[in-house]
mmCIF file of C-alpha atoms in Angstrom:
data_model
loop_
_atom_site.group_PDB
_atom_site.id
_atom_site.type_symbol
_atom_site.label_atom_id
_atom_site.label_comp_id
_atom_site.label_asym_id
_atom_site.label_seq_id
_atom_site.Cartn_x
_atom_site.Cartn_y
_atom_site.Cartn_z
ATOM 1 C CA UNK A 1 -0.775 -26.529 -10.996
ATOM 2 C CA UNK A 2 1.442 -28.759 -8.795
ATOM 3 C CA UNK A 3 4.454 -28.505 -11.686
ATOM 4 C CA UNK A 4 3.838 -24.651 -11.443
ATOM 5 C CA UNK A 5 4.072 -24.420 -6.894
ATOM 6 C CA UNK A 6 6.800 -27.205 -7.130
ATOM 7 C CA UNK A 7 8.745 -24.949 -9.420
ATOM 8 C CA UNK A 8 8.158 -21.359 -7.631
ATOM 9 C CA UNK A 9 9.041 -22.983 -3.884
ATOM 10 C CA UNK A 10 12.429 -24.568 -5.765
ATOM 11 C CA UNK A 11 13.425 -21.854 -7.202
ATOM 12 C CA UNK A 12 12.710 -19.574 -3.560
ATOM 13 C CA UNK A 13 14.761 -22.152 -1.738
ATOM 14 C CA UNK A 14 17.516 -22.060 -4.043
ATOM 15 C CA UNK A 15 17.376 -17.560 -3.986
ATOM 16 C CA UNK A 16 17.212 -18.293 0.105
ATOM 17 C CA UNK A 17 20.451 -19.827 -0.661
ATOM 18 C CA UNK A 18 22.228 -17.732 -2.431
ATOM 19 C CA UNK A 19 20.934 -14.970 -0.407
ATOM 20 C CA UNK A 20 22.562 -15.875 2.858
ATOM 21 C CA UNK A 21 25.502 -16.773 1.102
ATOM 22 C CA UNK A 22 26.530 -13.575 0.023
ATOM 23 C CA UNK A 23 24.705 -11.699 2.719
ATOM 24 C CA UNK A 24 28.213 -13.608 5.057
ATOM 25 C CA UNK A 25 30.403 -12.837 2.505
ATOM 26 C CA UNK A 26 29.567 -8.999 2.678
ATOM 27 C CA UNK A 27 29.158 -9.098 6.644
ATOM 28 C CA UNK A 28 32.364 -10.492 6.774
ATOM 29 C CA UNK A 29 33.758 -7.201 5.031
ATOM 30 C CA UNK A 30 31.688 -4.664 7.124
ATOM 31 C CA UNK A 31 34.460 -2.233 8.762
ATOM 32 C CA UNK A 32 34.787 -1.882 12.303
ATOM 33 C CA UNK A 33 35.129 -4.744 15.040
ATOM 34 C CA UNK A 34 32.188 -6.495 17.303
ATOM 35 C CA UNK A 35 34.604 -6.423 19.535
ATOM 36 C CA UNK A 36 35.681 -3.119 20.186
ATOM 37 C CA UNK A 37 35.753 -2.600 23.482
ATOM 38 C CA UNK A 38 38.493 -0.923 25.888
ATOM 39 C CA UNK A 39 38.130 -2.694 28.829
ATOM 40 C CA UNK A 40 37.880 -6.561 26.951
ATOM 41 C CA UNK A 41 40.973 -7.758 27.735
ATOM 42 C CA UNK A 42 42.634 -10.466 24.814
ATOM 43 C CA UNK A 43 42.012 -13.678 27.137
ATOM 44 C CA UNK A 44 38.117 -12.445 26.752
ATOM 45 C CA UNK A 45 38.054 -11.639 22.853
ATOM 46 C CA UNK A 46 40.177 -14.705 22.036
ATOM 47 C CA UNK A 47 37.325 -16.806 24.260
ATOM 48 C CA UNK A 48 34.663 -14.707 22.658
ATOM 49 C CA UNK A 49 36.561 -15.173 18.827
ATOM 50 C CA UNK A 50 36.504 -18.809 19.771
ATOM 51 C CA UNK A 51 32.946 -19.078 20.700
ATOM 52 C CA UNK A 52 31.297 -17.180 17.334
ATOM 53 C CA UNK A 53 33.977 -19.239 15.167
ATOM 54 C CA UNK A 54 35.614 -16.387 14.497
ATOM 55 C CA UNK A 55 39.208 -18.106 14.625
ATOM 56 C CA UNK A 56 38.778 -20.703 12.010
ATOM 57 C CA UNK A 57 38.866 -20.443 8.146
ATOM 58 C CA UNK A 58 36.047 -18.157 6.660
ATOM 59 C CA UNK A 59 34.857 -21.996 4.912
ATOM 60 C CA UNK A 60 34.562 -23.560 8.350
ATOM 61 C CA UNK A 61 32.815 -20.414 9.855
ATOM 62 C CA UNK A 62 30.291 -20.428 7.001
ATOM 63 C CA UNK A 63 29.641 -24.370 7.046
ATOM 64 C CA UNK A 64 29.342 -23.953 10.538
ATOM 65 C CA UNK A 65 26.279 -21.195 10.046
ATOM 66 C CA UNK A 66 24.442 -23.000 7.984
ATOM 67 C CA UNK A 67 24.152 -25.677 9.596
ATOM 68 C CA UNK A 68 22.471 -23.947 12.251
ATOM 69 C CA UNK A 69 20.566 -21.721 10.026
ATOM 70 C CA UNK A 70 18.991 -24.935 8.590
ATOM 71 C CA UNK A 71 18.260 -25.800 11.967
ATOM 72 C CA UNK A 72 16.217 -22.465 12.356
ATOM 73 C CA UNK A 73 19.387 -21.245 14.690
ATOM 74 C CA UNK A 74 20.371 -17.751 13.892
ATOM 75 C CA UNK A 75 23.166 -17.586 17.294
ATOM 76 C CA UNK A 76 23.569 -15.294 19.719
ATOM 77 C CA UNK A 77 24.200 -11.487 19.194
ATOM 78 C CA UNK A 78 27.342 -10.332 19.585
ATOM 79 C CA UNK A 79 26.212 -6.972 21.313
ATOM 80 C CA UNK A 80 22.846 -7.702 23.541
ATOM 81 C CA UNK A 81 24.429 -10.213 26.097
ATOM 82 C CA UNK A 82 23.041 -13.265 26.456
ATOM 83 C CA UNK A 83 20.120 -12.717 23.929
ATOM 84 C CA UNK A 84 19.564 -14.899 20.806
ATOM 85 C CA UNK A 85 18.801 -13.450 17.216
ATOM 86 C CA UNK A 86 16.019 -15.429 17.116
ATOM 87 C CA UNK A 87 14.593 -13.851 20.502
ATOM 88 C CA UNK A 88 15.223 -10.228 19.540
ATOM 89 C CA UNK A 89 13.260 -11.142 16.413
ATOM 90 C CA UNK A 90 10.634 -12.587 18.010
ATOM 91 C CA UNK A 91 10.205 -9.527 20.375
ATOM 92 C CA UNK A 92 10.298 -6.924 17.703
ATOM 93 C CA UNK A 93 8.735 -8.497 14.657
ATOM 94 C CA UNK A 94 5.610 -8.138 16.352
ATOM 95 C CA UNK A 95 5.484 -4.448 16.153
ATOM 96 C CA UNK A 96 6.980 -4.004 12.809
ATOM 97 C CA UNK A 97 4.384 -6.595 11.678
ATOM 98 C CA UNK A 98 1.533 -4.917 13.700
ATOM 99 C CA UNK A 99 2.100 -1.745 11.810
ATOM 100 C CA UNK A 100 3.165 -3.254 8.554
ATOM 101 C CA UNK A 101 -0.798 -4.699 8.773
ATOM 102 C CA UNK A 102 -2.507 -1.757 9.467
ATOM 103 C CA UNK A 103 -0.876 0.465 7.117
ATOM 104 C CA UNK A 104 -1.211 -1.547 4.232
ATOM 105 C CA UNK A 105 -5.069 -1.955 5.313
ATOM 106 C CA UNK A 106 -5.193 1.973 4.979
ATOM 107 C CA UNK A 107 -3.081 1.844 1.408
ATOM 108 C CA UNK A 108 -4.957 -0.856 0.055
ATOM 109 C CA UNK A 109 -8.273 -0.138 1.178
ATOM 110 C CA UNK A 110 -7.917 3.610 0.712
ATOM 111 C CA UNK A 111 -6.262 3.145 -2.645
ATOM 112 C CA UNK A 112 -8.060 0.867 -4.780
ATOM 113 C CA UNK A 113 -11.096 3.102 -3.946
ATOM 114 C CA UNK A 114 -9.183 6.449 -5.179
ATOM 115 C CA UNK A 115 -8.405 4.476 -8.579
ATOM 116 C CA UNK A 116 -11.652 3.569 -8.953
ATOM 117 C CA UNK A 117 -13.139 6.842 -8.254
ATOM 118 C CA UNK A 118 -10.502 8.725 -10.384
ATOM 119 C CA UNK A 119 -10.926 5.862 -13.214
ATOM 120 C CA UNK A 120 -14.691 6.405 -13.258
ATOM 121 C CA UNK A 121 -14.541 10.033 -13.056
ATOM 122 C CA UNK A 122 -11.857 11.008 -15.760
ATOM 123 C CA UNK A 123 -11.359 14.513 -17.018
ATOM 124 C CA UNK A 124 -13.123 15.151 -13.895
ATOM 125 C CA UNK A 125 -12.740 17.091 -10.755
ATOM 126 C CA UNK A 126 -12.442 13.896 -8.221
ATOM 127 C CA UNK A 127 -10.255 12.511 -11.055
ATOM 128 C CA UNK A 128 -7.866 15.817 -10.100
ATOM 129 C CA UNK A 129 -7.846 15.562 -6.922
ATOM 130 C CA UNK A 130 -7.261 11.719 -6.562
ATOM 131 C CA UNK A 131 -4.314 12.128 -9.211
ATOM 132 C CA UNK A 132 -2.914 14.999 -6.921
ATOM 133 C CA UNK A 133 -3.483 12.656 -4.069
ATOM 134 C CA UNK A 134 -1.235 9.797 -5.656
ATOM 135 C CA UNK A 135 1.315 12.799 -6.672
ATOM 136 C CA UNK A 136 1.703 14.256 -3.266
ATOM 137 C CA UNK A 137 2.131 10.553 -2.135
ATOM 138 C CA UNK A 138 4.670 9.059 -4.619
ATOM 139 C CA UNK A 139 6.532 12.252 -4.437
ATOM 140 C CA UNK A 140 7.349 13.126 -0.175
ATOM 141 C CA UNK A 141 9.639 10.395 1.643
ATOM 142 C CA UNK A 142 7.957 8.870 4.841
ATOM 143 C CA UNK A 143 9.793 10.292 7.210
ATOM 144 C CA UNK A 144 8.837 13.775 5.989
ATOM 145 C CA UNK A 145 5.308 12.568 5.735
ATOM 146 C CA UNK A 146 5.532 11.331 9.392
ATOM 147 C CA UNK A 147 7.144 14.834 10.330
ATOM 148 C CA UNK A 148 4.383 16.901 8.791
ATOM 149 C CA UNK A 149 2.017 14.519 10.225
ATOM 150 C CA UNK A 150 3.912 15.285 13.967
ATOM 151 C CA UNK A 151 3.720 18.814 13.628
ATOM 152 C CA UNK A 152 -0.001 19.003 12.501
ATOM 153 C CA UNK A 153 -2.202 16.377 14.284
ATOM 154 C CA UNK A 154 0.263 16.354 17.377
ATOM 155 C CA UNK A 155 1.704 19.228 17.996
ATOM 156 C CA UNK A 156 0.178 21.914 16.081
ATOM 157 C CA UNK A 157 -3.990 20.870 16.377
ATOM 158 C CA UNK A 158 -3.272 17.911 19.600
ATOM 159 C CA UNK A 159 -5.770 15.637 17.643
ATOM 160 C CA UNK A 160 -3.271 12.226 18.127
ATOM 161 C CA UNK A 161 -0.087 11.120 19.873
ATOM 162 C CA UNK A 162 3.180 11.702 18.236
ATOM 163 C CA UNK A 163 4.911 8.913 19.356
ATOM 164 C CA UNK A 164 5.099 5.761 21.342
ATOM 165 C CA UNK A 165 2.791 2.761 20.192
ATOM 166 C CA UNK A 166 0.821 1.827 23.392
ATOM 167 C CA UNK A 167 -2.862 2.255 22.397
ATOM 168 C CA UNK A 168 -4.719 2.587 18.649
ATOM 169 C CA UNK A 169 -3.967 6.468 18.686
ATOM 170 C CA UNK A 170 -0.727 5.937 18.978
ATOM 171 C CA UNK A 171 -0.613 3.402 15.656
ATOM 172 C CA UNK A 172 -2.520 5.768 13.255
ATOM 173 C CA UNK A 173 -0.079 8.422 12.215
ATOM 174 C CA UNK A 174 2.520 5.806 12.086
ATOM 175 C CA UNK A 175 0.498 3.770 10.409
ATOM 176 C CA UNK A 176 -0.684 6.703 7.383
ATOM 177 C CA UNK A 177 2.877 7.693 7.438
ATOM 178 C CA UNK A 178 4.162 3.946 6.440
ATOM 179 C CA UNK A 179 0.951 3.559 4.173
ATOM 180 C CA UNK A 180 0.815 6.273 1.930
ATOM 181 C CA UNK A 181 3.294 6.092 -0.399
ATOM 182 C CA UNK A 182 1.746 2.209 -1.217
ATOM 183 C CA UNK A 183 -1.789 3.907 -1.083
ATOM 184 C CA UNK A 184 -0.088 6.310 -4.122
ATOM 185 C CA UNK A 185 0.541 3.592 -6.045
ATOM 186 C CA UNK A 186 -2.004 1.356 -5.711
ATOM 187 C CA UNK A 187 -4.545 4.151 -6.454
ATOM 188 C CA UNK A 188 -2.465 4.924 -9.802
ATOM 189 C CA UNK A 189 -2.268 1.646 -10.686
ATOM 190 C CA UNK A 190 -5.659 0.566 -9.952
ATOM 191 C CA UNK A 191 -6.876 3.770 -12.246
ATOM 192 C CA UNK A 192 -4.545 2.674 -15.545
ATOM 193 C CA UNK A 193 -5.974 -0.984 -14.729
ATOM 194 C CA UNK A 194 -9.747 0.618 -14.457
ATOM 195 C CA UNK A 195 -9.787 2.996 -17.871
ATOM 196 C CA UNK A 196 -8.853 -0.252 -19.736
ATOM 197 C CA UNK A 197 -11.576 -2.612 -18.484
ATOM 198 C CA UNK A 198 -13.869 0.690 -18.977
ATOM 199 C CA UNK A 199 -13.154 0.189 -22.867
ATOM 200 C CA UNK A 200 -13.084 -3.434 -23.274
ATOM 201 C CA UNK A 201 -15.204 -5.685 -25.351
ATOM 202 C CA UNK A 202 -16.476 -7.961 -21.848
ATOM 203 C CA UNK A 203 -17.649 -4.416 -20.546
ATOM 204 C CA UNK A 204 -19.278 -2.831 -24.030
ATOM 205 C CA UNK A 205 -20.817 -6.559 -23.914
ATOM 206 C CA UNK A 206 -22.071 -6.865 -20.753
ATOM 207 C CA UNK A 207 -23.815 -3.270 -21.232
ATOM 208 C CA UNK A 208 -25.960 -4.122 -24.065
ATOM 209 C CA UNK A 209 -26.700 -7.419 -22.372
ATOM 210 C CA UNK A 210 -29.270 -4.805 -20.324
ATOM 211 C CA UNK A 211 -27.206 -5.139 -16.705
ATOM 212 C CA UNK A 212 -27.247 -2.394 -14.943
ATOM 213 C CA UNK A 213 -24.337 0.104 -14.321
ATOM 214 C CA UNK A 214 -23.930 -1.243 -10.551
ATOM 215 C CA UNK A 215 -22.701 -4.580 -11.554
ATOM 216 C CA UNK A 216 -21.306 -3.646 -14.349
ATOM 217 C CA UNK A 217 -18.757 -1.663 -12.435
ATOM 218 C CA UNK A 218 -18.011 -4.421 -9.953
ATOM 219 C CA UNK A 219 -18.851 -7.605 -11.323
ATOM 220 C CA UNK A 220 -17.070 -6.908 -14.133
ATOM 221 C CA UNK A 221 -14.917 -4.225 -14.276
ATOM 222 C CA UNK A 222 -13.421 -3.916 -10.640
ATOM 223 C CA UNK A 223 -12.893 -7.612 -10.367
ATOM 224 C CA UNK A 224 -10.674 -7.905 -13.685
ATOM 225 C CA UNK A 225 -8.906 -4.517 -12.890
ATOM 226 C CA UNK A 226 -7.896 -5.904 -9.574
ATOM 227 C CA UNK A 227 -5.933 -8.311 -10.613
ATOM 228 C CA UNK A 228 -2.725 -6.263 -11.638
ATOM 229 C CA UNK A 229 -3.070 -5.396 -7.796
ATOM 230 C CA UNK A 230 -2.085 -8.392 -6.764
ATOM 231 C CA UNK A 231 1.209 -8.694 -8.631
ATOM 232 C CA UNK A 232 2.594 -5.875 -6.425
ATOM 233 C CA UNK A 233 1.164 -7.174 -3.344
ATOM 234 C CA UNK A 234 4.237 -9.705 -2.215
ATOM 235 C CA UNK A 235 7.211 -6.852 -2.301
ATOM 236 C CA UNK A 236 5.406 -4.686 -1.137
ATOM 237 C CA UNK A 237 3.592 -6.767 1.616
ATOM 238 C CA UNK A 238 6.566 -7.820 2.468
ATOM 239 C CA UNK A 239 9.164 -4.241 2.537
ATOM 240 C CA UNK A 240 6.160 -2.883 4.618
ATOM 241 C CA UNK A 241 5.166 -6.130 7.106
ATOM 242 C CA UNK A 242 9.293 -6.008 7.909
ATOM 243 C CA UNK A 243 9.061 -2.327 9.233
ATOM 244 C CA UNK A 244 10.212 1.126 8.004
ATOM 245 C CA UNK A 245 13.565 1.711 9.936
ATOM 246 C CA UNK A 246 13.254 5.881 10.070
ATOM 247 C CA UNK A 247 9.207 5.383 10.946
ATOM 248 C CA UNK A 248 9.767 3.235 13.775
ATOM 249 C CA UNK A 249 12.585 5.790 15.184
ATOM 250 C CA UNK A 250 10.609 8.821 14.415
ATOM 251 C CA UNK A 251 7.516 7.736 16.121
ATOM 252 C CA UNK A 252 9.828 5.346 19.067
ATOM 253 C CA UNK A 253 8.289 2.062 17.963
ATOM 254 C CA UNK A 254 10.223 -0.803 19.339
ATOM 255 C CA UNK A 255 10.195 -2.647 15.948
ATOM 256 C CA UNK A 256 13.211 -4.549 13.630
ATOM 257 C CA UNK A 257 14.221 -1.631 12.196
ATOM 258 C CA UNK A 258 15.960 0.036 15.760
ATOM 259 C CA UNK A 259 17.873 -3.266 16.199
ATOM 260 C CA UNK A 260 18.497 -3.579 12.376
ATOM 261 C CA UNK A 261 21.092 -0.195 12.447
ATOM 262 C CA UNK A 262 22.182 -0.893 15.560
ATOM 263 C CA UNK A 263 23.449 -4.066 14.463
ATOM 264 C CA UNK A 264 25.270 -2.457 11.395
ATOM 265 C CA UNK A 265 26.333 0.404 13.933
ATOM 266 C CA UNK A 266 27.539 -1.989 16.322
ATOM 267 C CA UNK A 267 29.162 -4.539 14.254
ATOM 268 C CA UNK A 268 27.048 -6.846 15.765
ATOM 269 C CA UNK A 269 28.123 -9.283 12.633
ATOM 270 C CA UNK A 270 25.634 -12.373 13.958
ATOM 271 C CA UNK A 271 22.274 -9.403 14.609
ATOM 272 C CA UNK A 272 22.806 -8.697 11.061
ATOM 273 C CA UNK A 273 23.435 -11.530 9.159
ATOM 274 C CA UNK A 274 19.986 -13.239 11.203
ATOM 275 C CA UNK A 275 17.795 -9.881 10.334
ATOM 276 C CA UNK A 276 19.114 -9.895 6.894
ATOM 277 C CA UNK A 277 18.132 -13.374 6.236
ATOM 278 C CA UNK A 278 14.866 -13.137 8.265
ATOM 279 C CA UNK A 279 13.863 -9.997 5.512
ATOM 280 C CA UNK A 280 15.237 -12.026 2.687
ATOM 281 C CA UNK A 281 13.354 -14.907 3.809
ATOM 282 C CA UNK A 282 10.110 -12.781 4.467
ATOM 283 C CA UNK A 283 10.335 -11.250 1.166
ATOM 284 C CA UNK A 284 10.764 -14.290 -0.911
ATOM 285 C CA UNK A 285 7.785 -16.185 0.800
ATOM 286 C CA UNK A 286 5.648 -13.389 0.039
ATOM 287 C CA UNK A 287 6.454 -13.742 -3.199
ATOM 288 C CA UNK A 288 6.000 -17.095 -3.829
ATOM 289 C CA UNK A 289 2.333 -16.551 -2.410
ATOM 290 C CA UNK A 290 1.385 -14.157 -4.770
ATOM 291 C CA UNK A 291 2.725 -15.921 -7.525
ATOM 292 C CA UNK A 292 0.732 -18.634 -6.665
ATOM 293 C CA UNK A 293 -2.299 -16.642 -6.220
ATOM 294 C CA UNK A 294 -1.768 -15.526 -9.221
ATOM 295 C CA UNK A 295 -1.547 -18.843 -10.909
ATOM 296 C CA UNK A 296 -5.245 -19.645 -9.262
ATOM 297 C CA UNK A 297 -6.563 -16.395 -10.790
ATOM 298 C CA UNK A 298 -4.840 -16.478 -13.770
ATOM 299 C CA UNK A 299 -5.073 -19.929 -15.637
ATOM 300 C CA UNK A 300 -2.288 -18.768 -18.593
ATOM 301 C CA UNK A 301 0.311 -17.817 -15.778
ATOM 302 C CA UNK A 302 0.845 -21.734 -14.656
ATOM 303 C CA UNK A 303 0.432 -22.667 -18.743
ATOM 304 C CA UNK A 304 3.134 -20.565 -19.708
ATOM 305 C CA UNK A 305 5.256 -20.714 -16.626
ATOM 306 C CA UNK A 306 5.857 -17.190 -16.548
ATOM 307 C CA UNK A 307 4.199 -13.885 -15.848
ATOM 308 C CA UNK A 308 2.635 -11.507 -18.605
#
């Protein structure tokens, strides 16, 4: 098991790597100029070029950044005077983070019990309706979901807040919004992994062994048809943990994502290189944890060295 984590945290370093690498390549070929500005006069750009590096070789000026990268130094932004990356990070991140947590407690939660329902009732009328849930889900972007969800509970019926993220009213249409595409596909998912454990040989076993349909069901078949769940659990943790950028603008949360295209809008080259690497970094961590979770739960994964 030690071979297998050595391995996986190796191989995320070295995709950490490469990742920032070409993330300041492409930044580096972004159009427009950080410092546009009509009233910077050239003594203050040449001062400012000098400061962020700016004036040496494109080698130098990526040395020079990761360097400080490895030191956990992500500079200062180019745009928000006299802030850091790391501090605009550290102020939003929270937020994003907040609602990343609570919507995928409503996916997960909410989704894994559709599956179940619609895997144990198939041909059914709940299995219709959970199936139609999962549709309706997977097919309407979030933004549209958040719209619809706007217009009915605030608006239309004044049942919740339609923006801002002060109290827990304010997080829960944000929260369903960011959630339910993941709850879609967790619930479909969970309901392919369900009709096969329904027809195994462990389950067919277990019945004529006398046990009774309630642990049946969950001692055996919801805790084996679980465990696909987990293999989409670090993307997904992680693309919903860093923030949805049109959520958190539709519903004025002061998360990543506002600073993320403001940094692209802006130029701000030194905002997005640190947010890219930050999601990047997020992302690949996640990963890693699930893949060893799934070594622990699944003996032949760390045998074989690979998944499936």
């Amino acid at each position: 098991m030690a071979k297998y984590i050595l391995k996986r945290v190796l191989l995320a370093i070295v995709t950490l790597f490469v990742l920032t690498s070409i993330v300041f390549v492409l930044v580096r070929l972004l159009p427009g100029d950080p410092f546009s500005n009509p009233k910077m006069t050239p003594e203050i750009q040449a001062n400012l070029e000098a400061y962020y590096g700016l004036d040496k070789p494109l080698v130098v000026q990526y040395v020079t950044y990761m360097k400080n990268v490895f030191q956990g130094d992500l500079g200062y932004s180019m745009k928000y005077e006299g802030r850091t990356v790391n501090r605009i990070i550290s102020e939003s991140f929270p937020y994003s983070a907040d609602l990343g947590i609570r919507a995928l407690c409503f996916a997960f939660f909410f989704g894994i019990i559709l599956g179940i329902i619609a895997a144990l009732n198939r041909g059914k009328k709940l299995d219709f309706v959970c199936i139609l849930i999962a549709i309706i889900g997977t097919s309407i972007p979030d933004f549209i979901m958040g719209s619809l969800l706007q217009y009915f509970f605030g608006i239309k019926w004044r049942i919740l807040p339609v923006a801002q993220y002060t109290s827990f009213k304010h997080t829960i249409l944000p929260s369903i919004a960011v959630g339910f595409y993941t709850l879609a596909s967790v619930s479909r998912l969970m309901r392919s992994s369900m009709l096969e454990v329904v027809t195994s040989d462990y389950t067919k076993t277990a019945r004529a062994k006398g046990l009774s349909e309630f642990r049946v069901t969950f001692k055996h078949q919801i805790r084996n048809a679980i465990t696909p769940i987990i293999t989409i659990m670090g993307p997904t943790v992680a693309s919903v943990l860093t923030g949805t950028f049109v959520i958190e603008a539709l519903f004025a949360i002061p998360g990543m994502g506002k600073h993320y295209v403001d940094s692209i809008n802006m130029s701000d080259y030194t905002l997005v290189l640190g947010m890219t690497i930050f999601y990047g970094a997020f992302l690949v961590i996640a990963i890693l944890i699930v893949d060893i979770l799934y070594g622990l739960v699944d003996p032949r994964i760390r045998l074989s060295g690979k998944k499936g």
